[in-house]
PDB file of C-alpha atoms in Angstrom:
ATOM      1  CA  MET A   1      24.866  20.530 -21.063  1.00 66.00           C
ATOM      2  CA  LYS A   2      26.351  17.031 -21.144  1.00 79.00           C
ATOM      3  CA  TYR A   3      24.165  14.179 -19.931  1.00 84.00           C
ATOM      4  CA  GLU A   4      25.409  10.721 -18.952  1.00 90.00           C
ATOM      5  CA  LYS A   5      23.022   7.836 -19.556  1.00 93.00           C
ATOM      6  CA  LEU A   6      22.462   5.750 -16.415  1.00 94.00           C
ATOM      7  CA  GLU A   7      23.536   2.114 -16.347  1.00 93.00           C
ATOM      8  CA  PRO A   8      20.794  -0.539 -15.899  1.00 92.00           C
ATOM      9  CA  ALA A   9      21.977  -1.470 -12.378  1.00 94.00           C
ATOM     10  CA  ALA A  10      21.869   2.185 -11.297  1.00 93.00           C
ATOM     11  CA  ILE A  11      18.353   2.558 -12.710  1.00 94.00           C
ATOM     12  CA  ASP A  12      17.165  -0.509 -10.789  1.00 93.00           C
ATOM     13  CA  GLN A  13      18.590   0.823  -7.521  1.00 94.00           C
ATOM     14  CA  ILE A  14      17.096   4.276  -8.045  1.00 93.00           C
ATOM     15  CA  LEU A  15      13.669   2.766  -8.687  1.00 93.00           C
ATOM     16  CA  GLU A  16      13.880   0.947  -5.356  1.00 92.00           C
ATOM     17  CA  GLU A  17      14.471   4.313  -3.675  1.00 92.00           C
ATOM     18  CA  LEU A  18      11.764   6.178  -5.621  1.00 92.00           C
ATOM     19  CA  GLY A  19       8.437   4.790  -4.506  1.00 87.00           C
ATOM     20  CA  GLY A  20       5.778   4.342  -7.141  1.00 94.00           C
ATOM     21  CA  TRP A  21       7.853   5.161 -10.215  1.00 97.00           C
ATOM     22  CA  THR A  22       7.659   2.644 -13.063  1.00 96.00           C
ATOM     23  CA  LEU A  23      10.317   1.875 -15.632  1.00 95.00           C
ATOM     24  CA  ALA A  24       9.036   1.667 -19.206  1.00 96.00           C
ATOM     25  CA  ALA A  25       9.396  -1.677 -20.984  1.00 95.00           C
ATOM     26  CA  ASP A  26      12.079  -0.186 -23.242  1.00 94.00           C
ATOM     27  CA  ARG A  27      13.932   1.078 -20.098  1.00 93.00           C
ATOM     28  CA  LEU A  28      14.177   4.583 -21.603  1.00 95.00           C
ATOM     29  CA  SER A  29      11.823   6.440 -19.242  1.00 96.00           C
ATOM     30  CA  ILE A  30      10.204   6.378 -15.822  1.00 97.00           C
ATOM     31  CA  SER A  31       6.650   7.393 -15.035  1.00 97.00           C
ATOM     32  CA  LYS A  32       4.303   7.965 -12.137  1.00 97.00           C
ATOM     33  CA  MET A  33       0.703   8.980 -11.593  1.00 97.00           C
ATOM     34  CA  PHE A  34       0.244  11.511  -8.787  1.00 97.00           C
ATOM     35  CA  LYS A  35      -3.234  11.861  -7.263  1.00 96.00           C
ATOM     36  CA  PHE A  36      -4.255  14.878  -5.191  1.00 96.00           C
ATOM     37  CA  ARG A  37      -7.380  15.976  -3.307  1.00 95.00           C
ATOM     38  CA  ASN A  38      -8.464  18.440  -5.977  1.00 96.00           C
ATOM     39  CA  PHE A  39      -7.387  20.526  -8.954  1.00 96.00           C
ATOM     40  CA  VAL A  40      -5.823  23.274  -6.827  1.00 96.00           C
ATOM     41  CA  GLU A  41      -3.520  20.755  -5.121  1.00 96.00           C
ATOM     42  CA  ALA A  42      -2.591  19.200  -8.477  1.00 97.00           C
ATOM     43  CA  PHE A  43      -1.916  22.605  -9.993  1.00 97.00           C
ATOM     44  CA  GLY A  44       0.177  23.613  -6.961  1.00 96.00           C
ATOM     45  CA  PHE A  45       2.239  20.446  -7.435  1.00 97.00           C
ATOM     46  CA  MET A  46       2.692  21.214 -11.122  1.00 97.00           C
ATOM     47  CA  THR A  47       3.752  24.786 -10.348  1.00 97.00           C
ATOM     48  CA  GLU A  48       6.364  23.653  -7.826  1.00 96.00           C
ATOM     49  CA  ALA A  49       7.563  20.903 -10.179  1.00 96.00           C
ATOM     50  CA  ALA A  50       7.767  23.394 -13.060  1.00 97.00           C
ATOM     51  CA  LEU A  51      10.030  25.666 -11.002  1.00 96.00           C
ATOM     52  CA  ALA A  52      12.318  22.721 -10.213  1.00 96.00           C
ATOM     53  CA  ALA A  53      12.310  21.673 -13.870  1.00 95.00           C
ATOM     54  CA  GLU A  54      13.306  25.152 -14.949  1.00 95.00           C
ATOM     55  CA  LYS A  55      16.083  25.237 -12.331  1.00 94.00           C
ATOM     56  CA  PHE A  56      17.449  21.912 -13.629  1.00 92.00           C
ATOM     57  CA  ASN A  57      16.772  22.898 -17.263  1.00 91.00           C
ATOM     58  CA  HIS A  58      15.093  19.529 -17.603  1.00 91.00           C
ATOM     59  CA  HIS A  59      11.399  19.402 -18.385  1.00 92.00           C
ATOM     60  CA  PRO A  60       8.862  16.598 -17.924  1.00 95.00           C
ATOM     61  CA  GLU A  61       6.268  15.161 -20.209  1.00 96.00           C
ATOM     62  CA  TRP A  62       3.070  15.393 -18.216  1.00 97.00           C
ATOM     63  CA  PHE A  63      -0.684  15.308 -18.433  1.00 97.00           C
ATOM     64  CA  ASN A  64      -3.216  16.725 -15.977  1.00 97.00           C
ATOM     65  CA  VAL A  65      -6.901  16.041 -15.511  1.00 97.00           C
ATOM     66  CA  TYR A  66      -8.501  17.573 -12.433  1.00 96.00           C
ATOM     67  CA  SER A  67      -6.687  16.008  -9.435  1.00 96.00           C
ATOM     68  CA  ARG A  68      -4.407  13.631 -11.357  1.00 97.00           C
ATOM     69  CA  VAL A  69      -0.994  14.390 -12.849  1.00 98.00           C
ATOM     70  CA  ASP A  70       0.699  11.737 -15.004  1.00 98.00           C
ATOM     71  CA  VAL A  71       4.442  12.283 -15.383  1.00 98.00           C
ATOM     72  CA  LYS A  72       6.994  10.722 -17.718  1.00 98.00           C
ATOM     73  CA  LEU A  73      10.708  11.499 -17.410  1.00 97.00           C
ATOM     74  CA  THR A  74      13.465  10.777 -19.907  1.00 96.00           C
ATOM     75  CA  THR A  75      16.436  12.596 -21.360  1.00 95.00           C
ATOM     76  CA  HIS A  76      15.819  12.831 -25.085  1.00 92.00           C
ATOM     77  CA  ASP A  77      19.381  14.015 -25.801  1.00 90.00           C
ATOM     78  CA  VAL A  78      20.820  10.628 -24.755  1.00 92.00           C
ATOM     79  CA  GLY A  79      17.819   8.446 -25.509  1.00 92.00           C
ATOM     80  CA  GLY A  80      17.347   7.243 -21.939  1.00 94.00           C
ATOM     81  CA  LEU A  81      17.566   8.055 -18.271  1.00 96.00           C
ATOM     82  CA  THR A  82      20.105  10.379 -16.656  1.00 95.00           C
ATOM     83  CA  ASP A  83      20.708  11.839 -13.221  1.00 94.00           C
ATOM     84  CA  HIS A  84      18.601  14.838 -14.318  1.00 94.00           C
ATOM     85  CA  ASP A  85      15.549  12.577 -14.506  1.00 96.00           C
ATOM     86  CA  VAL A  86      16.315  11.319 -11.006  1.00 95.00           C
ATOM     87  CA  LYS A  87      16.776  14.848  -9.624  1.00 95.00           C
ATOM     88  CA  LEU A  88      13.476  15.948 -11.096  1.00 96.00           C
ATOM     89  CA  ALA A  89      11.689  12.823  -9.831  1.00 97.00           C
ATOM     90  CA  ARG A  90      12.993  13.508  -6.308  1.00 96.00           C
ATOM     91  CA  ALA A  91      11.912  17.152  -6.513  1.00 96.00           C
ATOM     92  CA  MET A  92       8.458  16.001  -7.621  1.00 97.00           C
ATOM     93  CA  GLU A  93       8.267  13.592  -4.700  1.00 96.00           C
ATOM     94  CA  LYS A  94       8.997  16.466  -2.298  1.00 95.00           C
ATOM     95  CA  ALA A  95       6.405  18.676  -3.976  1.00 95.00           C
ATOM     96  CA  ALA A  96       3.796  15.914  -3.788  1.00 95.00           C
ATOM     97  CA  ALA A  97       4.590  15.134  -0.133  1.00 92.00           C
ATOM     98  CA  ARG A  98       3.686  18.703   0.830  1.00 86.00           C
ATOM     99  CA  ARG A  99       0.217  18.123  -0.543  1.00 85.00           C
ATOM    100  CA  VAL A 100      -0.653  14.799   1.082  1.00 72.00           C
ATOM    101  CA  ASP A 101      -2.961  14.574   4.096  1.00 56.00           C
TER     102      ASP A 101
END
């Protein structure tokens, strides 16, 4: 699959739309910490996000401890951010929104 690296202006605009995501200092990845009520909610989020990742054939770097899930997205094939990172971030936002009080 061919990935197109996003331009800096596009990345800046996308970050305005995606609440809470942070651009790394090297501008090669975005990250976010998701916090849930408990482990079951966090695991449910990860399960839903994993299904989206598999559908997009684009997989996150993530770390989970109890109710927290730290996510980092980048496209290693191009050494930066692509629309696949944005699609997965949006899917994660939807999955997290279903688990918020």
